[in-house]
Amino acid sequence: MRIEIKDQLQRVIRFEDTPKRIVSLVPSQTELLCDLGLEGYIVGVTKFCVHPQHIKTKTTIVGGTKQINTAKIKPLQPDIILCNKEENNKAIVDECEQICNVHISDIFDLEDSYELIRHYGILFQKENKAEEIISEIRKEAKDFKLYIENKPNLKSVYFIWRNPWTVAANSTFINYMMQLNKFENIYKNKKRYPEIELKEENNAELVMLSSEPFPFKASHKKEIKKFYPKAEILLVDGEMFSWYGSRLIKAFRYFKWLREHL
């Protein structure tokens, strides 16, 4: 069964048959593969692939998202390596393309997420399951849109790193998810993930400290509070704001819970 598809960078990839040996270099995509029923096809993952919890014990760990070990990947004889433009740099993609076909995702909003899920459905002959997952996400997103409709906008900051202090700004999936939550990003005029100097910001109403990639803890709330004296400081689940696969089914329920606890 010949398969030809363009990935989300519009690169054409071709297969003579359904790829059956998968290396995933993106945690949220690893979870999506498993939810599509493809766990048995996965032969390699990153050390950050934590959902499902047992996946790292059943596959080979081939590195992180920013550094990989091709000496571990090659013996796995993968048919396809799954990457993401933001998570995996060009050098990693170039290395992977010396081994086999590479599919690259590029996600900015829900429509991009749906497209990626459909791509995997086509690539791995899981079209029906892919549409089922998309349908579930659409339902949760629709319910959340109704829920959030009359909630107030909150001027917000979303931290992803400490020393240097780094926030999520425009042109990111996190910023898109903030918009859905009516969390107005104070740094929406900046792009991607700018480093900032902490200073007193009296207009911020909500400051979110993400659980990833930097693992913010309760102790950091006191550290940040003096710079945002009028804001509520919250530890938030970074997976819910940044994972764009099947995790989205759970994300909108989490966002409801988050609003209820503001």
XYZ file of C-alpha atoms in Angstrom:
262
model
C 0.000 0.000 0.000
C 1.821 3.098 -1.245
C 1.496 6.162 1.000
C 2.414 9.743 0.047
C 1.797 12.658 2.375
C 3.035 16.185 3.034
C 4.079 16.864 6.616
C 3.302 20.200 8.299
C 6.327 21.846 6.715
C 4.945 20.742 3.333
C 7.748 18.206 2.855
C 6.616 15.194 0.805
C 7.338 11.795 2.363
C 6.643 8.482 0.648
C 6.276 4.890 1.817
C 5.782 1.680 -0.118
C 3.902 0.234 2.851
C 2.557 1.285 6.253
C 5.491 2.248 8.507
C 5.607 -0.203 11.416
C 8.721 0.815 13.352
C 8.400 4.311 14.833
C 10.837 6.533 16.705
C 9.117 9.488 18.384
C 11.197 12.471 19.483
C 8.267 14.447 20.926
C 6.519 13.507 24.212
C 3.044 14.731 23.262
C 3.258 12.851 19.962
C 4.332 9.671 21.755
C 1.193 9.871 23.887
C -0.911 10.446 20.765
C 0.571 7.371 19.073
C -0.335 5.228 22.062
C -3.883 6.598 22.134
C -4.168 5.760 18.436
C -3.374 2.136 19.321
C 0.195 2.238 18.007
C 2.136 1.514 21.194
C 3.379 -1.774 19.754
C 4.879 0.060 16.764
C 7.044 2.400 18.870
C 10.681 1.298 19.071
C 12.336 4.509 20.345
C 11.379 7.530 22.462
C 12.996 10.410 24.345
C 13.700 10.484 28.064
C 10.911 13.067 28.349
C 8.234 10.741 26.958
C 6.384 10.156 30.225
C 2.886 9.257 29.014
C 1.980 6.478 29.240
C 4.243 5.995 32.243
C 5.510 2.590 31.160
C 6.497 3.557 27.610
C 10.187 4.080 28.448
C 10.436 0.572 29.887
C 9.116 -1.001 26.676
C 11.174 0.956 24.159
C 14.704 2.297 23.687
C 15.502 5.789 25.009
C 17.374 7.568 22.220
C 18.135 10.890 23.944
C 16.162 14.053 24.631
C 14.271 16.420 22.379
C 17.318 18.639 21.809
C 20.036 15.964 21.685
C 19.722 12.488 20.215
C 21.980 9.481 19.952
C 21.876 8.241 16.364
C 23.984 5.243 17.387
C 20.964 4.100 19.398
C 18.453 4.924 16.669
C 20.090 3.163 13.724
C 19.996 -0.389 15.188
C 16.256 0.061 15.810
C 15.796 0.123 12.007
C 12.910 2.626 12.147
C 10.630 3.138 9.174
C 9.805 6.682 10.309
C 11.024 9.234 12.851
C 8.495 11.744 14.164
C 9.769 15.248 14.939
C 8.435 18.725 15.694
C 9.812 21.997 14.362
C 9.854 23.646 17.790
C 11.084 20.672 19.819
C 13.731 19.312 17.450
C 16.218 21.550 15.674
C 17.310 21.291 12.031
C 20.522 19.466 12.944
C 18.490 16.692 14.575
C 16.178 16.447 11.574
C 19.157 16.284 9.197
C 20.687 13.458 11.250
C 17.401 11.576 11.304
C 16.933 11.905 7.548
C 20.173 9.960 7.074
C 18.391 7.031 8.729
C 14.849 7.033 7.328
C 11.832 9.176 6.465
C 11.068 12.007 8.903
C 7.661 13.589 9.543
C 7.778 17.097 11.076
C 4.832 18.668 12.860
C 4.360 22.428 13.264
C 1.559 23.382 15.648
C 0.076 26.799 16.409
C -3.620 26.109 17.006
C -6.276 23.403 17.252
C -6.662 23.092 13.488
C -2.958 22.265 13.239
C -3.466 19.644 15.945
C -6.352 18.076 14.061
C -4.243 17.994 10.900
C -1.407 16.214 12.710
C -3.768 13.602 14.152
C -5.166 12.997 10.663
C -1.640 12.663 9.265
C -0.888 9.904 11.754
C -4.217 8.274 10.956
C -3.249 8.121 7.270
C 0.376 7.106 7.839
C -0.424 4.250 10.209
C -3.844 3.172 8.903
C -5.666 4.465 11.964
C -8.019 6.900 10.235
C -11.129 5.912 12.219
C -9.392 6.207 15.580
C -7.857 9.519 14.536
C -11.281 10.939 13.684
C -12.631 9.630 16.987
C -9.931 11.507 18.915
C -10.532 14.677 16.905
C -14.260 14.414 17.585
C -13.642 14.101 21.337
C -11.345 17.142 21.344
C -13.865 19.184 19.337
C -16.612 18.307 21.812
C -14.483 19.289 24.820
C -13.388 22.524 23.105
C -16.990 23.422 22.245
C -18.148 22.814 25.825
C -15.277 24.908 27.147
C -16.047 27.760 24.750
C -19.564 27.948 26.182
C -18.216 27.719 29.728
C -15.647 30.491 29.295
C -17.899 32.827 27.302
C -18.962 35.029 30.216
C -15.767 34.746 32.244
C -13.635 37.905 32.536
C -10.383 38.470 30.679
C -7.359 38.374 32.961
C -4.059 40.103 32.181
C -1.639 37.196 32.454
C 1.974 36.056 32.350
C 3.076 32.494 31.633
C 6.589 31.554 32.776
C 8.341 28.531 31.274
C 11.860 29.034 32.715
C 13.780 30.586 35.595
C 17.257 32.143 35.353
C 16.934 33.417 32.744
C 13.294 34.224 33.347
C 11.494 33.237 30.164
C 7.844 33.630 29.166
C 5.579 32.304 26.447
C 4.699 35.115 24.050
C 2.998 35.386 20.659
C 3.342 32.815 17.851
C 3.251 29.877 20.273
C 0.712 27.162 20.980
C 0.791 28.195 24.663
C -0.281 31.723 23.760
C -3.104 30.284 21.656
C -4.287 28.210 24.613
C -4.074 31.278 26.860
C -6.354 33.115 24.437
C -8.893 30.280 24.604
C -8.834 30.661 28.391
C -9.275 34.457 28.143
C -5.880 34.908 29.748
C -4.686 38.073 27.990
C -0.952 37.682 27.527
C 0.939 40.749 28.776
C 3.774 39.762 26.442
C 1.626 39.227 23.335
C 3.625 41.951 21.533
C 6.764 39.806 21.798
C 7.380 36.617 19.837
C 8.067 33.031 20.815
C 9.876 32.656 24.161
C 11.603 35.911 25.148
C 13.819 36.276 28.185
C 12.646 39.117 30.416
C 14.023 41.127 33.290
C 11.811 40.924 36.331
C 10.371 44.252 37.385
C 7.273 45.308 39.257
C 4.216 44.767 37.034
C 1.143 46.184 38.728
C -1.200 45.464 35.830
C -0.798 41.668 35.922
C -3.791 39.852 37.392
C -2.544 36.286 36.957
C 0.942 34.790 36.828
C 1.274 31.154 35.820
C 4.379 29.133 36.665
C 4.473 26.092 34.398
C 5.422 22.589 35.478
C 7.567 22.269 32.343
C 10.103 22.653 30.889
C 11.307 24.250 34.153
C 9.690 22.445 37.100
C 8.371 25.412 39.057
C 7.501 24.633 42.689
C 5.585 26.362 45.482
C 8.797 28.042 46.703
C 8.995 30.019 43.459
C 5.620 31.633 44.080
C 7.092 33.769 46.881
C 10.066 34.651 44.716
C 7.865 35.999 41.925
C 5.159 37.629 44.043
C 7.156 40.791 44.827
C 7.341 41.578 41.106
C 3.615 40.990 40.569
C 2.111 42.287 43.834
C -1.507 42.433 42.615
C -1.510 39.149 40.722
C -2.584 35.693 41.755
C 0.374 33.343 41.392
C -0.517 29.828 40.235
C 1.411 26.657 39.545
C -0.098 25.204 36.367
C 0.191 21.932 34.481
C 2.372 22.743 31.496
C 1.263 19.645 29.611
C -2.272 21.024 29.441
C -1.086 24.275 27.848
C 1.554 22.923 25.493
C 0.783 19.303 24.546
C -1.183 19.294 21.311
C -2.109 15.644 20.768
C -4.707 13.512 22.531
C -3.832 15.295 25.805
C -6.214 18.013 24.558
C -9.159 15.803 25.552
C -8.122 16.275 29.186
C -6.880 19.851 28.791
C -10.249 21.568 28.525
C -11.531 19.825 31.659
C -8.402 21.016 33.430
C -8.989 24.587 32.241
C -12.481 24.518 33.763
C -10.994 23.333 37.033
C -8.354 26.055 36.855
C -10.957 28.788 36.431
C -12.951 27.462 39.356
C -9.870 27.732 41.573
C -8.907 31.294 40.664
